[in-house]
GROMACS .gro file of C-alpha atoms in nm:
model
  169
    1MET     CA    1   2.013  11.952  12.194
    2VAL     CA    2   2.018  11.786  12.536
    3ASN     CA    3   1.763  11.916  12.784
    4PRO     CA    4   1.973  11.991  13.096
    5THR     CA    5   1.683  11.905  13.328
    6GLU     CA    6   1.652  11.560  13.168
    7PHE     CA    7   2.031  11.517  13.161
    8TYR     CA    8   2.064  11.582  13.534
    9LYS     CA    9   1.795  11.324  13.610
   10HIS     CA   10   2.055  11.064  13.510
   11VAL     CA   11   2.380  11.241  13.594
   12LYS     CA   12   2.510  11.365  13.927
   13THR     CA   13   2.767  11.643  13.946
   14ASN     CA   14   3.000  11.601  14.242
   15ILE     CA   15   3.204  11.914  14.313
   16PHE     CA   16   3.475  11.886  14.577
   17PRO     CA   17   3.344  12.085  14.878
   18SER     CA   18   3.617  12.352  14.879
   19LEU     CA   19   3.553  12.416  14.507
   20ARG     CA   20   3.180  12.483  14.546
   21THR     CA   21   3.245  12.845  14.646
   22ASP     CA   22   3.586  12.882  14.480
   23PRO     CA   23   3.590  13.092  14.159
   24ILE     CA   24   3.744  12.809  13.951
   25GLY     CA   25   3.486  12.558  14.075
   26ILE     CA   26   3.202  12.796  13.993
   27ARG     CA   27   3.355  12.877  13.653
   28VAL     CA   28   3.412  12.512  13.554
   29SER     CA   29   3.061  12.420  13.671
   30GLY     CA   30   2.911  12.694  13.453
   31LEU     CA   31   3.120  12.591  13.151
   32LEU     CA   32   3.013  12.230  13.207
   33ASP     CA   33   2.650  12.345  13.188
   34ASP     CA   34   2.728  12.531  12.862
   35VAL     CA   35   2.875  12.213  12.709
   36ILE     CA   36   2.584  11.996  12.826
   37GLN     CA   37   2.332  12.233  12.666
   38ARG     CA   38   2.511  12.197  12.332
   39LEU     CA   39   2.526  11.817  12.330
   40PRO     CA   40   2.300  11.653  12.072
   41ASP     CA   41   1.994  11.470  12.203
   42GLU     CA   42   2.138  11.119  12.165
   43GLU     CA   43   2.095  10.801  12.364
   44GLN     CA   44   2.446  10.795  12.512
   45PHE     CA   45   2.374  11.123  12.694
   46LYS     CA   46   2.081  10.960  12.873
   47THR     CA   47   2.321  10.717  13.043
   48ASN     CA   48   2.358  10.723  13.421
   49GLY     CA   49   2.679  10.879  13.540
   50THR     CA   50   2.870  11.114  13.765
   51ILE     CA   51   3.080  11.416  13.676
   52TRP     CA   52   3.351  11.488  13.932
   53ILE     CA   53   3.505  11.837  13.958
   54TYR     CA   54   3.797  11.783  14.194
   55LYS     CA   55   4.148  11.883  14.288
   56ARG     CA   56   4.421  11.640  14.186
   57LYS     CA   57   4.528  11.522  14.533
   58GLU     CA   58   4.172  11.449  14.643
   59VAL     CA   59   4.072  11.268  14.325
   60ILE     CA   60   4.380  11.044  14.345
   61GLU     CA   61   4.289  10.958  14.705
   62PHE     CA   62   3.930  10.888  14.597
   63TRP     CA   63   4.048  10.672  14.304
   64TYR     CA   64   4.248  10.440  14.527
   65LYS     CA   65   4.007  10.443  14.821
   66GLU     CA   66   3.709  10.336  14.610
   67GLN     CA   67   3.913  10.084  14.409
   68LYS     CA   68   3.646  10.110  14.144
   69TYR     CA   69   3.889  10.099  13.853
   70PRO     CA   70   4.145   9.828  13.772
   71TYR     CA   71   4.430  10.063  13.676
   72ARG     CA   72   4.646  10.340  13.818
   73ALA     CA   73   4.496  10.684  13.865
   74PRO     CA   74   4.561  10.872  13.540
   75PHE     CA   75   4.572  11.197  13.740
   76GLU     CA   76   4.910  11.105  13.885
   77ASN     CA   77   5.033  11.256  13.559
   78PRO     CA   78   5.007  11.633  13.623
   79ARG     CA   79   4.933  11.691  13.253
   80VAL     CA   80   4.602  11.500  13.275
   81ASP     CA   81   4.316  11.743  13.336
   82GLY     CA   82   4.024  11.517  13.249
   83HIS     CA   83   3.932  11.152  13.224
   84CYS     CA   84   3.628  10.946  13.128
   85VAL     CA   85   3.550  10.592  13.239
   86TYR     CA   86   3.258  10.403  13.084
   87ASN     CA   87   3.135  10.082  13.247
   88GLN     CA   88   2.982   9.880  12.965
   89ILE     CA   89   2.827   9.624  13.200
   90LYS     CA   90   2.646   9.879  13.418
   91ASN     CA   91   2.600  10.127  13.129
   92GLU     CA   92   2.724  10.415  13.341
   93PHE     CA   93   3.010  10.663  13.328
   94ASP     CA   94   3.235  10.881  13.539
   95ILE     CA   95   3.389  11.197  13.396
   96PHE     CA   96   3.662  11.361  13.602
   97ILE     CA   97   3.757  11.727  13.560
   98ILE     CA   98   4.076  11.819  13.746
   99VAL     CA   99   4.125  12.189  13.819
  100ASP     CA  100   4.494  12.186  13.913
  101GLY     CA  101   4.822  12.051  13.776
  102ASP     CA  102   5.033  12.142  13.473
  103PHE     CA  103   4.711  12.266  13.314
  104ASP     CA  104   4.570  12.475  13.603
  105LEU     CA  105   4.226  12.555  13.470
  106ASP     CA  106   4.221  12.899  13.633
  107GLN     CA  107   4.499  12.988  13.386
  108ARG     CA  108   4.312  12.847  13.085
  109THR     CA  109   4.060  13.007  12.852
  110ASP     CA  110   3.692  12.922  12.858
  111GLY     CA  111   3.738  12.768  12.512
  112TYR     CA  112   4.012  12.538  12.641
  113ILE     CA  113   3.803  12.425  12.937
  114LYS     CA  114   3.496  12.364  12.720
  115GLY     CA  115   3.716  12.177  12.473
  116MET     CA  116   3.854  11.956  12.750
  117ILE     CA  117   3.501  11.884  12.879
  118ALA     CA  118   3.375  11.819  12.524
  119TRP     CA  119   3.673  11.583  12.470
  120GLU     CA  120   3.560  11.376  12.770
  121PHE     CA  121   3.201  11.367  12.640
  122GLY     CA  122   3.346  11.268  12.302
  123ARG     CA  123   3.530  10.984  12.475
  124LEU     CA  124   3.206  10.878  12.648
  125SER     CA  125   3.019  10.885  12.317
  126TYR     CA  126   3.299  10.690  12.144
  127TYR     CA  127   3.312  10.422  12.417
  128TRP     CA  128   2.934  10.395  12.416
  129LYS     CA  129   2.922  10.353  12.038
  130VAL     CA  130   3.200  10.095  12.035
  131THR     CA  131   3.021   9.904  12.310
  132LYS     CA  132   2.692   9.919  12.121
  133ASN     CA  133   2.869   9.809  11.800
  134ILE     CA  134   2.748  10.120  11.618
  135ILE     CA  135   3.091  10.202  11.480
  136LEU     CA  136   3.386   9.989  11.374
  137THR     CA  137   3.711  10.104  11.525
  138GLY     CA  138   3.918   9.953  11.245
  139GLU     CA  139   4.268  10.097  11.238
  140GLN     CA  140   4.163  10.440  11.356
  141ASP     CA  141   4.369  10.575  11.644
  142ASP     CA  142   4.176  10.603  11.972
  143ASN     CA  143   4.266  10.972  12.021
  144LYS     CA  144   4.178  11.055  11.663
  145ALA     CA  145   3.845  10.876  11.699
  146VAL     CA  146   3.768  11.069  12.019
  147THR     CA  147   3.869  11.398  11.857
  148ASP     CA  148   3.648  11.322  11.557
  149GLU     CA  149   3.358  11.234  11.789
  150ALA     CA  150   3.395  11.554  11.993
  151ARG     CA  151   3.396  11.754  11.668
  152ARG     CA  152   3.087  11.567  11.548
  153LEU     CA  153   2.917  11.666  11.874
  154GLY     CA  154   2.966  12.030  11.768
  155PHE     CA  155   3.280  12.134  11.956
  156GLY     CA  156   3.533  12.171  11.674
  157GLU     CA  157   3.655  12.519  11.774
  158GLU     CA  158   3.694  12.427  12.141
  159ILE     CA  159   3.874  12.102  12.056
  160PHE     CA  160   4.113  12.292  11.829
  161GLU     CA  161   4.183  12.551  12.101
  162MET     CA  162   4.239  12.276  12.363
  163GLN     CA  163   4.477  12.092  12.130
  164VAL     CA  164   4.678  12.404  12.041
  165LEU     CA  165   4.706  12.526  12.401
  166SER     CA  166   4.800  12.184  12.537
  167GLY     CA  167   5.056  12.120  12.265
  168MET     CA  168   4.868  11.828  12.109
  169ILE     CA  169   4.908  11.990  11.766
   0.00000   0.00000   0.00000
């Protein structure tokens, strides 16, 4: 399992200021820590990165202000509650956790939230492996590959709950 102290030497958690004392911000931050402690001790989780816990409006503003990414903010879709970006050249990632929208996290179960967070870590792991040529993507669907990776990381129950509650299955 990942040692959280070692993990946070490489990864910064950026919580939007108003969420630092808000019950949903505190809850999501604690569930994030739970997920991190369950991640396997693998190289991709020693990658530099930032985890953003933000409200939708503010993260969209940040996305366009920084102009760090060459595509539209995925959070403009109110059904998007998480997103992972992996920069292969810099070997770093950003994971975004959005607390409001069609999937207001204060209305979701802990299992759903952990499943959503695990999904984003699954996406990071998948992107990292593809970049490192460890796996062949073949004809496998991107979402199926990410789901399989999140399950491999040990989050099968949470992924199932997230998929059922979000209507993915």
